[in-house]
mmCIF file of C-alpha atoms and ligand atoms in Angstrom:
data_model
loop_
_atom_site.group_PDB
_atom_site.id
_atom_site.type_symbol
_atom_site.label_atom_id
_atom_site.label_comp_id
_atom_site.label_asym_id
_atom_site.label_seq_id
_atom_site.Cartn_x
_atom_site.Cartn_y
_atom_site.Cartn_z
ATOM 1 C CA UNK D 1 -0.077 0.022 0.099
ATOM 2 C CA UNK D 2 1.457 3.118 -1.393
ATOM 3 C CA UNK D 3 0.410 7.124 0.092
ATOM 4 C CA UNK D 4 0.592 10.195 -2.518
ATOM 5 C CA UNK D 5 -0.354 13.295 -1.714
ATOM 6 C CA UNK D 6 -0.205 16.358 -4.494
ATOM 7 C CA UNK D 7 -2.467 18.802 -5.065
ATOM 8 C CA UNK D 8 -4.406 21.068 -7.088
ATOM 9 C CA UNK D 9 -4.212 24.932 -8.122
ATOM 10 C CA UNK D 10 -7.251 26.695 -9.196
ATOM 11 C CA UNK D 11 -8.053 30.672 -10.432
ATOM 12 C CA UNK D 12 -11.140 31.300 -10.357
ATOM 13 C CA UNK D 13 -13.184 34.360 -12.787
ATOM 14 C CA UNK D 14 -15.846 34.783 -11.191
ATOM 15 C CA UNK D 15 -17.939 35.833 -6.915
ATOM 16 C CA UNK D 16 -19.799 31.813 -7.539
ATOM 17 C CA UNK D 17 -18.330 30.210 -9.619
ATOM 18 C CA UNK D 18 -18.706 25.654 -10.327
ATOM 19 C CA UNK D 19 -15.696 24.109 -11.270
ATOM 20 C CA UNK D 20 -15.872 20.259 -12.666
ATOM 21 C CA UNK D 21 -12.523 19.106 -11.483
ATOM 22 C CA UNK D 22 -13.801 14.951 -12.666
ATOM 23 C CA UNK D 23 -10.958 15.189 -15.278
ATOM 24 C CA UNK D 24 -7.553 16.656 -13.781
ATOM 25 C CA UNK D 25 -8.489 14.370 -10.391
ATOM 26 C CA UNK D 26 -8.778 11.641 -13.121
ATOM 27 C CA UNK D 27 -5.178 12.746 -15.143
ATOM 28 C CA UNK D 28 -3.298 12.899 -10.865
ATOM 29 C CA UNK D 29 -3.945 9.021 -10.283
ATOM 30 C CA UNK D 30 -1.127 6.951 -10.737
ATOM 31 C CA UNK D 31 -2.462 3.642 -9.217
ATOM 32 C CA UNK D 32 -4.845 0.677 -9.940
ATOM 33 C CA UNK D 33 -7.758 1.070 -6.455
ATOM 34 C CA UNK D 34 -7.665 2.620 -3.559
ATOM 35 C CA UNK D 35 -8.512 5.700 -1.904
ATOM 36 C CA UNK D 36 -8.797 9.610 -3.121
ATOM 37 C CA UNK D 37 -9.075 12.406 -0.445
ATOM 38 C CA UNK D 38 -10.070 15.995 -1.946
ATOM 39 C CA UNK D 39 -9.959 18.964 -0.308
ATOM 40 C CA UNK D 40 -9.991 22.309 -0.614
ATOM 41 C CA UNK D 41 -7.825 24.042 1.603
ATOM 42 C CA UNK D 42 -9.949 27.192 1.503
ATOM 43 C CA UNK D 43 -12.683 28.022 4.711
ATOM 44 C CA UNK D 44 -15.082 30.006 1.634
ATOM 45 C CA UNK D 45 -14.691 26.888 -0.989
ATOM 46 C CA UNK D 46 -16.714 23.487 -1.372
ATOM 47 C CA UNK D 47 -15.244 19.932 -2.912
ATOM 48 C CA UNK D 48 -18.943 18.866 -3.668
ATOM 49 C CA UNK D 49 -19.732 15.611 -5.506
ATOM 50 C CA UNK D 50 -23.129 16.452 -7.833
ATOM 51 C CA UNK D 51 -24.449 16.032 -11.880
ATOM 52 C CA UNK D 52 -22.765 18.811 -14.262
ATOM 53 C CA UNK D 53 -25.896 20.053 -15.218
ATOM 54 C CA UNK D 54 -26.551 23.374 -16.068
ATOM 55 C CA UNK D 55 -29.311 24.658 -14.828
ATOM 56 C CA UNK D 56 -28.557 21.815 -11.516
ATOM 57 C CA UNK D 57 -26.770 24.332 -11.127
ATOM 58 C CA UNK D 58 -27.851 27.535 -11.419
ATOM 59 C CA UNK D 59 -30.233 25.881 -9.133
ATOM 60 C CA UNK D 60 -27.552 26.215 -6.091
ATOM 61 C CA UNK D 61 -26.984 29.271 -6.599
ATOM 62 C CA UNK D 62 -30.298 30.118 -6.480
ATOM 63 C CA UNK D 63 -30.847 28.028 -3.356
ATOM 64 C CA UNK D 64 -27.392 29.009 -1.454
ATOM 65 C CA UNK D 65 -28.824 32.699 -2.396
ATOM 66 C CA UNK D 66 -32.566 32.704 -0.752
ATOM 67 C CA UNK D 67 -30.865 30.625 2.671
ATOM 68 C CA UNK D 68 -28.064 32.397 2.886
ATOM 69 C CA UNK D 69 -29.871 36.268 1.888
ATOM 70 C CA UNK D 70 -29.419 40.354 2.392
ATOM 71 C CA UNK D 71 -31.696 40.497 4.883
ATOM 72 C CA UNK D 72 -29.515 40.001 8.049
ATOM 73 C CA UNK D 73 -26.559 41.757 9.598
ATOM 74 C CA UNK D 74 -23.937 38.309 10.445
ATOM 75 C CA UNK D 75 -21.276 39.236 13.178
ATOM 76 C CA UNK D 76 -18.247 38.573 10.455
ATOM 77 C CA UNK D 77 -18.508 40.794 8.090
ATOM 78 C CA UNK D 78 -16.694 43.297 10.787
ATOM 79 C CA UNK D 79 -13.892 41.612 10.073
ATOM 80 C CA UNK D 80 -13.945 41.276 6.529
ATOM 81 C CA UNK D 81 -16.854 41.794 4.865
ATOM 82 C CA UNK D 82 -17.548 37.586 3.223
ATOM 83 C CA UNK D 83 -20.217 36.936 6.246
ATOM 84 C CA UNK D 84 -22.050 34.523 3.260
ATOM 85 C CA UNK D 85 -19.564 32.399 1.529
ATOM 86 C CA UNK D 86 -18.686 31.577 5.376
ATOM 87 C CA UNK D 87 -21.976 30.298 5.668
ATOM 88 C CA UNK D 88 -22.595 28.109 2.453
ATOM 89 C CA UNK D 89 -18.842 26.570 2.624
ATOM 90 C CA UNK D 90 -20.803 25.559 6.246
ATOM 91 C CA UNK D 91 -23.176 24.440 4.303
ATOM 92 C CA UNK D 92 -21.578 22.268 1.873
ATOM 93 C CA UNK D 93 -18.292 20.457 2.120
ATOM 94 C CA UNK D 94 -14.495 20.891 2.532
ATOM 95 C CA UNK D 95 -13.104 18.002 1.246
ATOM 96 C CA UNK D 96 -14.553 13.677 -0.884
ATOM 97 C CA UNK D 97 -13.024 11.329 -0.133
ATOM 98 C CA UNK D 98 -13.854 8.579 -2.806
ATOM 99 C CA UNK D 99 -12.974 5.275 -3.893
ATOM 100 C CA UNK D 100 -10.518 4.785 -6.897
ATOM 101 C CA UNK D 101 -10.825 1.870 -9.433
ATOM 102 C CA UNK D 102 -8.904 0.184 -12.209
ATOM 103 C CA UNK D 103 -7.499 4.149 -11.960
ATOM 104 C CA UNK D 104 -9.976 6.442 -12.175
ATOM 105 C CA UNK D 105 -12.236 8.000 -10.174
ATOM 106 C CA UNK D 106 -15.346 5.439 -9.640
ATOM 107 C CA UNK D 107 -18.380 7.227 -9.623
ATOM 108 C CA UNK D 108 -21.450 6.870 -10.630
ATOM 109 C CA UNK D 109 -22.432 7.269 -14.569
ATOM 110 C CA UNK D 110 -24.439 10.880 -13.530
ATOM 111 C CA UNK D 111 -21.958 12.298 -10.813
ATOM 112 C CA UNK D 112 -19.218 14.636 -11.338
ATOM 113 C CA UNK D 113 -16.324 16.461 -8.591
ATOM 114 C CA UNK D 114 -17.136 19.807 -8.196
ATOM 115 C CA UNK D 115 -14.540 22.634 -7.070
ATOM 116 C CA UNK D 116 -17.083 25.680 -5.746
ATOM 117 C CA UNK D 117 -15.991 29.679 -5.242
ATOM 118 C CA UNK D 118 -17.973 31.352 -2.496
ATOM 119 C CA UNK D 119 -15.395 34.720 -2.473
ATOM 120 C CA UNK D 120 -13.950 35.067 -5.476
ATOM 121 C CA UNK D 121 -12.803 35.725 -8.182
ATOM 122 C CA UNK D 122 -9.418 34.042 -6.338
ATOM 123 C CA UNK D 123 -5.955 33.107 -7.263
ATOM 124 C CA UNK D 124 -3.998 29.549 -6.435
ATOM 125 C CA UNK D 125 -7.159 28.572 -4.754
ATOM 126 C CA UNK D 126 -5.632 24.443 -3.401
ATOM 127 C CA UNK D 127 -6.448 21.747 -3.170
ATOM 128 C CA UNK D 128 -5.153 19.011 -1.642
ATOM 129 C CA UNK D 129 -5.688 15.429 -2.220
ATOM 130 C CA UNK D 130 -4.601 12.268 -0.683
ATOM 131 C CA UNK D 131 -4.525 9.004 -2.279
ATOM 132 C CA UNK D 132 -4.377 5.812 -0.729
ATOM 133 C CA UNK D 133 -3.836 2.417 -2.536
ATOM 134 C CA UNK D 134 -2.137 0.139 -4.664
HETATM 135 ZN ZN1 LIG B 201 -13.547 35.848 5.667
#
């Protein structure tokens, strides 16, 4: 069994942006079978698995904006004015641990891995990858 570490760097262009990183993750995988931890090192972003359908991705943005709206005064905004970005990240997840089979992510037919930018645009977002297997 081996443990390997790697990372992906991403630049984002919008305040809210969903980026499909499935193919970039598959390019990094260099074992046949195991698991991979995909972890965003930022508290205003998320890593999630879901379907890459354009309407659905817009629906996610709509729902997050409705849940965490402008009608409240957020405490964290006293510090750096991005409370809504952090709160959306709380509701999602900072990492996914996924199976690897035959040298690739073993996803379902309609599943993709997404990095979600919640406080962009940003330069040099870092996603930490830890691969365990053989
Ligand atoms: Zn902040």
